GROMACS .gro file of C-alpha atoms in nm:
model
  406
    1UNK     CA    1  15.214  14.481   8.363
    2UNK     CA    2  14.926  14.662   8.206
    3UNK     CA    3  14.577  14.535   8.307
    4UNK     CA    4  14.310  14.296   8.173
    5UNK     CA    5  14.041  14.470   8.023
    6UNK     CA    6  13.714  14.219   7.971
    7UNK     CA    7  13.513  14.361   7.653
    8UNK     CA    8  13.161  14.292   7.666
    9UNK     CA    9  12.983  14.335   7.340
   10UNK     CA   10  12.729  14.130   7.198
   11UNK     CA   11  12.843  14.157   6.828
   12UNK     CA   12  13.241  14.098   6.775
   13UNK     CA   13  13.422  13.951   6.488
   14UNK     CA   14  13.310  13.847   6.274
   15UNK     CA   15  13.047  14.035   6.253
   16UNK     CA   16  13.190  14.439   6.150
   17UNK     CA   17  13.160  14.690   6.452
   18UNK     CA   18  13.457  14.913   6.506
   19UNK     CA   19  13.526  14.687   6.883
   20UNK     CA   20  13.683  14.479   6.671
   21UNK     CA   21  13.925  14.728   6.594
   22UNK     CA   22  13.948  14.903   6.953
   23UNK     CA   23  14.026  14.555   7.112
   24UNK     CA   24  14.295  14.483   6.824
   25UNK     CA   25  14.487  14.812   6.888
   26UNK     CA   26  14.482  14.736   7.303
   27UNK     CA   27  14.657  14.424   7.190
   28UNK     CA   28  14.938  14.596   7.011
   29UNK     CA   29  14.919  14.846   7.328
   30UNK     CA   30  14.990  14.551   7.559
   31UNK     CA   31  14.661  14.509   7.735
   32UNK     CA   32  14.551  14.179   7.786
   33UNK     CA   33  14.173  14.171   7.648
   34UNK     CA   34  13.882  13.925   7.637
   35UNK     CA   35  13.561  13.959   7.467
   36UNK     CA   36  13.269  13.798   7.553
   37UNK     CA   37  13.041  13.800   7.299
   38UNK     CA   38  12.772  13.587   7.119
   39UNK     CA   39  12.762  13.384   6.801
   40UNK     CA   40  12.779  13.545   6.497
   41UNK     CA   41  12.463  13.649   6.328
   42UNK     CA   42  12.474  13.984   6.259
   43UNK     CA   43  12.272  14.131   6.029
   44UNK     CA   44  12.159  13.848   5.832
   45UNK     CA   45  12.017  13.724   6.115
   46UNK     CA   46  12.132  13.396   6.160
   47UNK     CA   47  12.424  13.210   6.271
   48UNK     CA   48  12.710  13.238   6.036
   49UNK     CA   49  12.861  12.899   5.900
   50UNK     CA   50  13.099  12.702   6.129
   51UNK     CA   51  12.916  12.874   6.421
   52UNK     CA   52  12.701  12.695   6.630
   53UNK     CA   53  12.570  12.700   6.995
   54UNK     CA   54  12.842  12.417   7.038
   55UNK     CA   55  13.102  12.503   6.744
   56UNK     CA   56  13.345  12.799   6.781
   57UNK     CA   57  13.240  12.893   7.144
   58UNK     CA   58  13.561  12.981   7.226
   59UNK     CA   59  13.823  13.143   6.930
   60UNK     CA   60  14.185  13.335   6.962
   61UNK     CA   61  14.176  13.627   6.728
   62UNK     CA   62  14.514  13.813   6.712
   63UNK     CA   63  14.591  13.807   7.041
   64UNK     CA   64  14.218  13.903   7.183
   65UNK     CA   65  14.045  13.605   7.413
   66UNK     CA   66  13.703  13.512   7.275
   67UNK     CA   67  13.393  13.399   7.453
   68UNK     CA   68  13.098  13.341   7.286
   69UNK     CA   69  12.803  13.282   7.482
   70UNK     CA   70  12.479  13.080   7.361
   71UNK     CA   71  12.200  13.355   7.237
   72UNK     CA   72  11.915  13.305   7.003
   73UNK     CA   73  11.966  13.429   6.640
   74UNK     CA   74  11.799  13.781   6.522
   75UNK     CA   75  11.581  13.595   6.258
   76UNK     CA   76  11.358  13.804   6.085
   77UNK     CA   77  11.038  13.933   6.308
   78UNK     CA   78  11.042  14.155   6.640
   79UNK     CA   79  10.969  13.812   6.836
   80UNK     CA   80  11.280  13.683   6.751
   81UNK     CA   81  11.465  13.999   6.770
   82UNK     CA   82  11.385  14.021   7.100
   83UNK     CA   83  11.453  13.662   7.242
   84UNK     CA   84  11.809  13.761   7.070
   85UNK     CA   85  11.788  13.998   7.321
   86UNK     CA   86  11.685  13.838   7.606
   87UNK     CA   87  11.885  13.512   7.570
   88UNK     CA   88  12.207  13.700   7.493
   89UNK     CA   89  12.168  13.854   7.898
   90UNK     CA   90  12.052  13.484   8.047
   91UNK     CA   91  12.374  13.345   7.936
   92UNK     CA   92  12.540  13.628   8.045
   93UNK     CA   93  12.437  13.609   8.394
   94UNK     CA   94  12.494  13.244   8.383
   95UNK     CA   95  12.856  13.285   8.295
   96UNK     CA   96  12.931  13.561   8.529
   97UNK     CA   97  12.781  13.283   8.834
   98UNK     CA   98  13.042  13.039   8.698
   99UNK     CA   99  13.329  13.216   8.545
  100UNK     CA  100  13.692  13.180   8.703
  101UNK     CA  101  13.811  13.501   8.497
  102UNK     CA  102  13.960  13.794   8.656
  103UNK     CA  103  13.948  14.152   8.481
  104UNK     CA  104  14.135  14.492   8.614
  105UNK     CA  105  13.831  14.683   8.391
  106UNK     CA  106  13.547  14.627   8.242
  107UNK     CA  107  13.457  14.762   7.881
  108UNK     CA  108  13.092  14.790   7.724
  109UNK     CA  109  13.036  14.860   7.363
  110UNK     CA  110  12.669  14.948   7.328
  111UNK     CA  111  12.504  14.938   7.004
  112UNK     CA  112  12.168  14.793   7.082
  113UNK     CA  113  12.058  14.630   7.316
  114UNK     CA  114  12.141  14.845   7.581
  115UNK     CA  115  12.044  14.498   7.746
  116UNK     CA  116  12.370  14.357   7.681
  117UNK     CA  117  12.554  14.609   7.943
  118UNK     CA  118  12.375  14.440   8.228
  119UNK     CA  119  12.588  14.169   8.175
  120UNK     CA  120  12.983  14.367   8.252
  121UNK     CA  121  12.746  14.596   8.503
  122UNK     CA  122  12.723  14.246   8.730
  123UNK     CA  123  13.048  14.122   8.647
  124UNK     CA  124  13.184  14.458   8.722
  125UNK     CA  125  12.989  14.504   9.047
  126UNK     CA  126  13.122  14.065   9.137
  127UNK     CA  127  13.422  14.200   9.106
  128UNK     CA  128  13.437  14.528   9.259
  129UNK     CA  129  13.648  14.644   8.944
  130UNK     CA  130  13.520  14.991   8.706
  131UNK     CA  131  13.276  15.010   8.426
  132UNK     CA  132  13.292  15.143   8.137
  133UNK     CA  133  13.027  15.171   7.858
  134UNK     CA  134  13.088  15.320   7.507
  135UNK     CA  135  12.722  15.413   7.414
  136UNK     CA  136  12.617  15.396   7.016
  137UNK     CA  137  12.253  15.369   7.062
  138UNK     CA  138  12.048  15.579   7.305
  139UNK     CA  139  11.755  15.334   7.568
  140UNK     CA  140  11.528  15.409   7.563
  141UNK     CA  141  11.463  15.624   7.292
  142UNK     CA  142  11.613  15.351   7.029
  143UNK     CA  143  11.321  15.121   7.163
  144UNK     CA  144  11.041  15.371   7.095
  145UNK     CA  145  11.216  15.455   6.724
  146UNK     CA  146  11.360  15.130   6.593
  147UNK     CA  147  11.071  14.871   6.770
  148UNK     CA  148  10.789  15.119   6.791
  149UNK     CA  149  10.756  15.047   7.102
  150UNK     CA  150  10.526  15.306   7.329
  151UNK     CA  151  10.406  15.102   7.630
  152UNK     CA  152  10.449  15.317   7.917
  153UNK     CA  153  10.538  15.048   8.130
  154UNK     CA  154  10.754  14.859   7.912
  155UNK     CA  155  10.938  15.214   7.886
  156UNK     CA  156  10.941  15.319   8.231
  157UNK     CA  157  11.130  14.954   8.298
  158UNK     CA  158  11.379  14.994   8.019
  159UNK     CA  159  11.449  15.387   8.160
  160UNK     CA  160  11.480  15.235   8.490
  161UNK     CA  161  11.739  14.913   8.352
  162UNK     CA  162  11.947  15.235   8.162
  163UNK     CA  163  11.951  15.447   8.532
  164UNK     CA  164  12.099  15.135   8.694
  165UNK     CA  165  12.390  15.078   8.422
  166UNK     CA  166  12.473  15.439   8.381
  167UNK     CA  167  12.461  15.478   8.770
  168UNK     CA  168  12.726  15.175   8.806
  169UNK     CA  169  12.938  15.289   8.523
  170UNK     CA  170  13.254  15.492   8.630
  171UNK     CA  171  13.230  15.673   8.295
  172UNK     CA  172  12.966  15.697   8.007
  173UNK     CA  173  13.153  15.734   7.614
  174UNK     CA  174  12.933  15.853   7.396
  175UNK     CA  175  12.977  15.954   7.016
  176UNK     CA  176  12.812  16.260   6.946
  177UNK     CA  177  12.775  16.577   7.125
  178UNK     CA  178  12.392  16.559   7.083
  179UNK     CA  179  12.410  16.236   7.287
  180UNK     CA  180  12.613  16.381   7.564
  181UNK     CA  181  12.360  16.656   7.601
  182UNK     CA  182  12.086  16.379   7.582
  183UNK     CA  183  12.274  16.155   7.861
  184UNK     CA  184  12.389  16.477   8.101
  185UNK     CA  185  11.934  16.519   8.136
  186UNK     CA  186  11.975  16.217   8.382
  187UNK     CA  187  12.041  16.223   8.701
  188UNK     CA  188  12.209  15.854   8.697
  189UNK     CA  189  12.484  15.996   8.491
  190UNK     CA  190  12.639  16.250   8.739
  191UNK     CA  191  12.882  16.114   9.047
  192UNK     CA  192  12.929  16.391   9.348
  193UNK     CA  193  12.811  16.689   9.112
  194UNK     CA  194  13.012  16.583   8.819
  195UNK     CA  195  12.933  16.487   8.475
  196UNK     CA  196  13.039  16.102   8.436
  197UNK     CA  197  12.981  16.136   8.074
  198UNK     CA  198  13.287  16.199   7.804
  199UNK     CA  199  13.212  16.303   7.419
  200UNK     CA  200  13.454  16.013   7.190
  201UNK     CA  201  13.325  16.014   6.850
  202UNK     CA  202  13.399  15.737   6.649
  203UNK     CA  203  13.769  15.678   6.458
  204UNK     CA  204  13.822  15.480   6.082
  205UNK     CA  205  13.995  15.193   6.092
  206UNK     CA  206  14.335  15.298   5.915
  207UNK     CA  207  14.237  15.078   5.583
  208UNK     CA  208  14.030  15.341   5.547
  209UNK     CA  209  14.191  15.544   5.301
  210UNK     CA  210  14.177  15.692   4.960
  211UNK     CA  211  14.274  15.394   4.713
  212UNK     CA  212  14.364  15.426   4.331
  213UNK     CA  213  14.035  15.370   4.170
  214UNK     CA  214  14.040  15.060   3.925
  215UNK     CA  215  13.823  14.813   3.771
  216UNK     CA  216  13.613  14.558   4.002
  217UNK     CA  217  13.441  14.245   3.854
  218UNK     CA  218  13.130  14.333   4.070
  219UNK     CA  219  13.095  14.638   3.885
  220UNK     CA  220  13.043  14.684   3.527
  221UNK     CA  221  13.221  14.909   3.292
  222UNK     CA  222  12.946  15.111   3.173
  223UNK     CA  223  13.101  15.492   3.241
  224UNK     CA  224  12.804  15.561   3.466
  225UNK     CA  225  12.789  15.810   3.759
  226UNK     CA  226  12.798  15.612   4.048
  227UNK     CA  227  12.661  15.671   4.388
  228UNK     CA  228  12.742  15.408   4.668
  229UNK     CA  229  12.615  15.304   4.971
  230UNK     CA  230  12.775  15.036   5.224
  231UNK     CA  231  12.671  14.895   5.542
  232UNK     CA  232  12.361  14.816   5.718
  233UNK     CA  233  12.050  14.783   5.527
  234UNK     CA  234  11.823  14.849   5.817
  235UNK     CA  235  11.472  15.028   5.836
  236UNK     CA  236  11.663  15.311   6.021
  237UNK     CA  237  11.843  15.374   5.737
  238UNK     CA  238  11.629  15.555   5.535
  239UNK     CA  239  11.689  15.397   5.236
  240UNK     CA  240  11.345  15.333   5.107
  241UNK     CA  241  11.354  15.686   4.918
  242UNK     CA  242  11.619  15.571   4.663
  243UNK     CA  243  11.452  15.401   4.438
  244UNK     CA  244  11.180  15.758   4.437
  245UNK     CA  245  11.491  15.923   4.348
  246UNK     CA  246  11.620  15.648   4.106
  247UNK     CA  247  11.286  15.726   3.960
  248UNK     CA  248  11.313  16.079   3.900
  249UNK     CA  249  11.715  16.055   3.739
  250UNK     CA  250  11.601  15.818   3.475
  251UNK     CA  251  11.296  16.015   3.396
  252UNK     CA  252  11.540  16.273   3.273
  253UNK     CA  253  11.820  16.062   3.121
  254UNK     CA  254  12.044  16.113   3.345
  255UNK     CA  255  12.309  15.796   3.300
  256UNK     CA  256  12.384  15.694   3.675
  257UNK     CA  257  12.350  15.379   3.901
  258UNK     CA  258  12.348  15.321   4.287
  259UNK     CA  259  12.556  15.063   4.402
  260UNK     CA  260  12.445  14.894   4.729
  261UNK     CA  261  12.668  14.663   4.957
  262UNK     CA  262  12.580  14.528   5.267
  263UNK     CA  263  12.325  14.314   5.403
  264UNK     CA  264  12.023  14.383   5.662
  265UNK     CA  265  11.686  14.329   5.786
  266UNK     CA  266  11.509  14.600   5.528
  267UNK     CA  267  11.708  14.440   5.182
  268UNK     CA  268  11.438  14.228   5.071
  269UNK     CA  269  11.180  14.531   5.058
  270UNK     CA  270  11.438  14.785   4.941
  271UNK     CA  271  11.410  14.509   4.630
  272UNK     CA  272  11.050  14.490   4.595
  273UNK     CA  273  11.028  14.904   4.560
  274UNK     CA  274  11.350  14.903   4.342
  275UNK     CA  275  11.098  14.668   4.065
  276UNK     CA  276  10.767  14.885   4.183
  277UNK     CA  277  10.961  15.185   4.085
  278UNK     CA  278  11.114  15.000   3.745
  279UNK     CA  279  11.428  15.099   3.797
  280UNK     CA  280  11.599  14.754   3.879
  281UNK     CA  281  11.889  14.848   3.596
  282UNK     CA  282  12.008  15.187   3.832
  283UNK     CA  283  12.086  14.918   4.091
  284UNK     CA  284  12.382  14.686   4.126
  285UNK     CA  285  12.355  14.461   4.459
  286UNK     CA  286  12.695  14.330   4.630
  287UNK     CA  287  12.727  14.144   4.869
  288UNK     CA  288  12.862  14.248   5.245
  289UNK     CA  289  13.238  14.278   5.203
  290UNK     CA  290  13.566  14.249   5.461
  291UNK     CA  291  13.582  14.606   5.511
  292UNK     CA  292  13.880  14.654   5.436
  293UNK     CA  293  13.756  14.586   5.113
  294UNK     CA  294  13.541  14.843   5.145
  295UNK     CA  295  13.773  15.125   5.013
  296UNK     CA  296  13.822  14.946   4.692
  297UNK     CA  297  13.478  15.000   4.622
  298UNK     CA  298  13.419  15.368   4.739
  299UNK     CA  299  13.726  15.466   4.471
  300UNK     CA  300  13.555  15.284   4.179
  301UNK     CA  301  13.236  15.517   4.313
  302UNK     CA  302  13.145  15.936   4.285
  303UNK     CA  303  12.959  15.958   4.538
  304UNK     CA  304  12.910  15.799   4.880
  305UNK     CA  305  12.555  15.814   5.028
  306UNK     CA  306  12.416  15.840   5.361
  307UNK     CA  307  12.103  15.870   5.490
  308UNK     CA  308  11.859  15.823   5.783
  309UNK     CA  309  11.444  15.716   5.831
  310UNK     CA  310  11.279  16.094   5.949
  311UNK     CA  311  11.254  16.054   6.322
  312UNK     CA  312  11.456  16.275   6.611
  313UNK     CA  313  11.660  16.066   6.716
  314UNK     CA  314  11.852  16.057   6.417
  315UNK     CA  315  11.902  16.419   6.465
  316UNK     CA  316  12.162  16.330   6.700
  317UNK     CA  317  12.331  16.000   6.560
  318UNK     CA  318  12.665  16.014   6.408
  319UNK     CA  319  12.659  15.706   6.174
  320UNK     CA  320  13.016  15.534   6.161
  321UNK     CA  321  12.999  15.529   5.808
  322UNK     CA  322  13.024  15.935   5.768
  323UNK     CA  323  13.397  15.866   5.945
  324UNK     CA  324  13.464  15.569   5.697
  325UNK     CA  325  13.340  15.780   5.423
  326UNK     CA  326  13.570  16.044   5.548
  327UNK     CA  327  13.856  15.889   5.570
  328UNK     CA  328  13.857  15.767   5.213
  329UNK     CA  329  13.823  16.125   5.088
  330UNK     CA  330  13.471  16.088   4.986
  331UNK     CA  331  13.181  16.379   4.843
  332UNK     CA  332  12.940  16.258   5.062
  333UNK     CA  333  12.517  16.295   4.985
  334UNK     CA  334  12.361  16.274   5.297
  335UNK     CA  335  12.007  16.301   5.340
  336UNK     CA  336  12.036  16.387   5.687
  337UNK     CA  337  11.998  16.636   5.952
  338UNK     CA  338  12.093  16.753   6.299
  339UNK     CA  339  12.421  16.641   6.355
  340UNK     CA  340  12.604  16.450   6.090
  341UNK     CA  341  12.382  16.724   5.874
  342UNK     CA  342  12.635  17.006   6.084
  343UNK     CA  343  12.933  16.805   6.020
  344UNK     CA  344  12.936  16.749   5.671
  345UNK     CA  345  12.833  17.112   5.609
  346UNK     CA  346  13.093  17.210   5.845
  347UNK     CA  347  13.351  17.012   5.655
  348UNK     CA  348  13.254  17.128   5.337
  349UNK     CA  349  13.268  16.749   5.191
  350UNK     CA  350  12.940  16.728   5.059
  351UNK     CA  351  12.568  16.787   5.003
  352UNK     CA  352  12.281  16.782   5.264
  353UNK     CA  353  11.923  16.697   5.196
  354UNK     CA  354  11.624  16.672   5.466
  355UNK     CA  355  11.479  16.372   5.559
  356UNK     CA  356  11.308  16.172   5.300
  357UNK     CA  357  11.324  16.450   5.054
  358UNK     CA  358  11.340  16.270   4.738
  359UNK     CA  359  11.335  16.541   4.481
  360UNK     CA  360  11.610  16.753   4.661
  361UNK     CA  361  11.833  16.396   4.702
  362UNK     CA  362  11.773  16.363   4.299
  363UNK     CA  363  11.867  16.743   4.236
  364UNK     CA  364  12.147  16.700   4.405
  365UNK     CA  365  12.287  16.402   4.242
  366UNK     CA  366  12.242  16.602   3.952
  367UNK     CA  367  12.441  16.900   4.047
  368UNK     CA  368  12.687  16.642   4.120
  369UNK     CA  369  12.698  16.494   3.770
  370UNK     CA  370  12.697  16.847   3.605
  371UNK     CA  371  12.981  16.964   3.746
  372UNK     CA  372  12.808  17.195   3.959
  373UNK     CA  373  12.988  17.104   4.323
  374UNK     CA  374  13.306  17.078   4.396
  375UNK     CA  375  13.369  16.741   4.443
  376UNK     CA  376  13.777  16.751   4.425
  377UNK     CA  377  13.802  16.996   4.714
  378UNK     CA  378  13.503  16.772   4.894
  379UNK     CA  379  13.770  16.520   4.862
  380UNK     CA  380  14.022  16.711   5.039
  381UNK     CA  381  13.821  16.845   5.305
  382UNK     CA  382  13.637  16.518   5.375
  383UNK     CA  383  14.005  16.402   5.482
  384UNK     CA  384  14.104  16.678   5.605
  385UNK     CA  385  13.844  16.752   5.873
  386UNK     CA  386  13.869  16.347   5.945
  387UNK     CA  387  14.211  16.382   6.058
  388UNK     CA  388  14.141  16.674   6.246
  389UNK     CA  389  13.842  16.535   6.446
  390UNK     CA  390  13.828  16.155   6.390
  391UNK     CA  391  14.185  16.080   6.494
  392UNK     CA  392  14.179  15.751   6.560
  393UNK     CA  393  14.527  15.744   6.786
  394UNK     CA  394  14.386  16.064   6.995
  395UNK     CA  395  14.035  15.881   7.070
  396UNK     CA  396  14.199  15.625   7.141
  397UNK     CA  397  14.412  15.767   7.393
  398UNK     CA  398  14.133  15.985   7.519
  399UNK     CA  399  13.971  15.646   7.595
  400UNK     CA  400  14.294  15.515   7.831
  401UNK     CA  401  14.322  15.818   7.994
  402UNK     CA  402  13.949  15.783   8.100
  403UNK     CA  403  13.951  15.431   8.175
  404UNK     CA  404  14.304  15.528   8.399
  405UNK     CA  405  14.492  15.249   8.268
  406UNK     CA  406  14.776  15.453   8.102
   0.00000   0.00000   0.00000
């Protein structure tokens, strides 16, 4: 009988993080797996209809055993943000003091907070079973970035909360070689001399693939250039230099829209400099989409766009979009650097730009539109080097064979 894995992860389904996925495939594997989780209110930030702190708390999804746990919504402001945080690890410890369930491993996925692992790091240590934490974000260097958060002492305890879950973690996942070099600089990461820590970029979901392209009643049929962009809208995104570059494209005629689905925390504002800038018709707004819709839209596209807000840390970030964007057989724009910079150049599936540089971003979507890259063999090495280095059975497997529960 293979074990019990118990999934802690404050954001689960419905909300989109590639867990979802993970937990799905260890059902078809045969593991038995429960998630506990909050409710749903990710990123709009609040809770999504038919969820409630009384409605839905506990749901059957495919096989996976779900546990949502009360929290307060994200809201809007850093206050509430951070009672989201807080209330999501007070509920936590309150169900590990009363819970009756039994787990052969536990399983953190970390995108922020890195709060959230404190719950499976007590049920874990109850227990006397192995953690495991798949780490997305890096604490607390996301805190000082994302929050703008410099207190030294509000630091110094947030270091000291990361110490004491790496320390009790049997091993440490993290997505991008940049972050294992980050995580091997502490001292909590190393057990008897050895690296605990295990490089596991992230996979595409297998809808992810290249799709006939066809018309889509979201989008008109205007024969533009199209550049797209799907996921987060978030202030670490970067996205506040499109509408500059929207700006300087229909200064010199050039007949192209970006099309922008998702939802987030920075959308509203991303609207208010897309009318500053007068450029509201190179902009077509969709709605978040299943995302396995998402594919759909990236064939009736050029272009797929990526970017990041100039800061260091994003140096080292991987976004899980570049693998999605991948996988599809996208020519990717990314105004990035660092690391998913060094992977798409590596790849040879698309054009790089430096943070916030807003005339090289618009140059580029012109070389783009005149022919002047490649973009059919961008297509076929975007999927190629995904297969290659994003294979989604191999991670997968790389995972098991970590976690020892082949």
């Amino acid at each position: 009988m293979k074990p019990h894995i118990l999934v802690i992860s404050q954001y689960f389904y419905p909300e989109n993080f590639r867990i979802n996925d993970i937990c799905r495939e260890w059902v078809k594997w045969g593991y038995d797996i429960t998630v506990v989780t909050g409710i749903p209110n990710y990123p709009q930030g609040v809770f999504y209809e038919g969820y409630s702190w009384i409605k839905r708390r506990r749901e059957e999804l495919e096989g996976i055993h779900i546990i949502r746990i009360p929290l307060i919504s994200r809201g809007n402001n850093s206050v509430r943000l951070a009672l989201n945080y807080i209330s999501f690890v007070i509920s936590g410890l309150v169900w590990k003091l009363f819970t009756n369930i039994t787990a052969d491993r536990v399983f953190i996925f970390e995108v922020s907070p890195m709060t959230q692992a404190l719950v499976g790091v007590w049920f874990a240590r109850k227990r006397k079973i192995p953690c495991y934490i798949y780490v997305q974000d890096l604490w607390p260097e996301n805190v000082e970035t994302i929050a703008g958060i410099h207190n030294k002492i509000i630091i110094r305890a947030i270091d000291k909360m990361t110490d004491y879950i790496y320390d009790n973690c049997e091993k440490i996942f993290a997505t991008s070689l940049s972050f294992v070099k980050r995580l091997e600089e502490r001292k909590s990461v190393y057990k008897q001399g050895a690296s605990k820590v295990v490089y596991c970029p992230q996979y595409a979901e297998t809808f992810y693939r290249p799709v006939k392209r066809r018309k889509l009643k979201e989008l008109p049929d205007n024969n533009r250039f199209r550049i797209v962009f799907t996921g987060n809208i978030g202030y670490a995104q970067g996205l506040d230099i499109l509408p500059k570059v929207a700006k300087i494209l229909k200064s010199k005629m050039k007949n192209c829209e970006f099309i922008i689905i998702g939802n987030g925390r920075y959308q509203n504002e991303l609207k208010k400099e897309i009318e500053t800038n007068n450029v509201e018709d190179m902009f077509i707004k969709v709605k978040e989409k299943n995302p396995c819709e998402i594919p759909q839209f990236l064939a009736a596209c050029d272009i797929a766009y990526l970017s990041f807000a100039d800061n260091e840390l994003f140096k080292m970030t991987i976004p899980a979009k570049l693998q999605s964007y991948m996988a599809c057989g996208m020519p990717i724009l990314a105004v990035a650097e660092g690391e998913t910079a060094q992977i798409v150049e590596k790849a040879k599936c698309g054009v790089c730009c430096r943070f916030g540089d807003i005339q090289g971003a618009a140059d580029a979507v012109i070389r783009f539109m005149e022919g002047k890259e490649d973009i059919e063999s961008m297509k076929h090495n975007a999927l190629d080097y995904c297969k290659k280095h994003f294979n989604k059975e191999e991670l997968m497997k790389l995972v098991e064979r970590e976690m020892e529960i082949e």
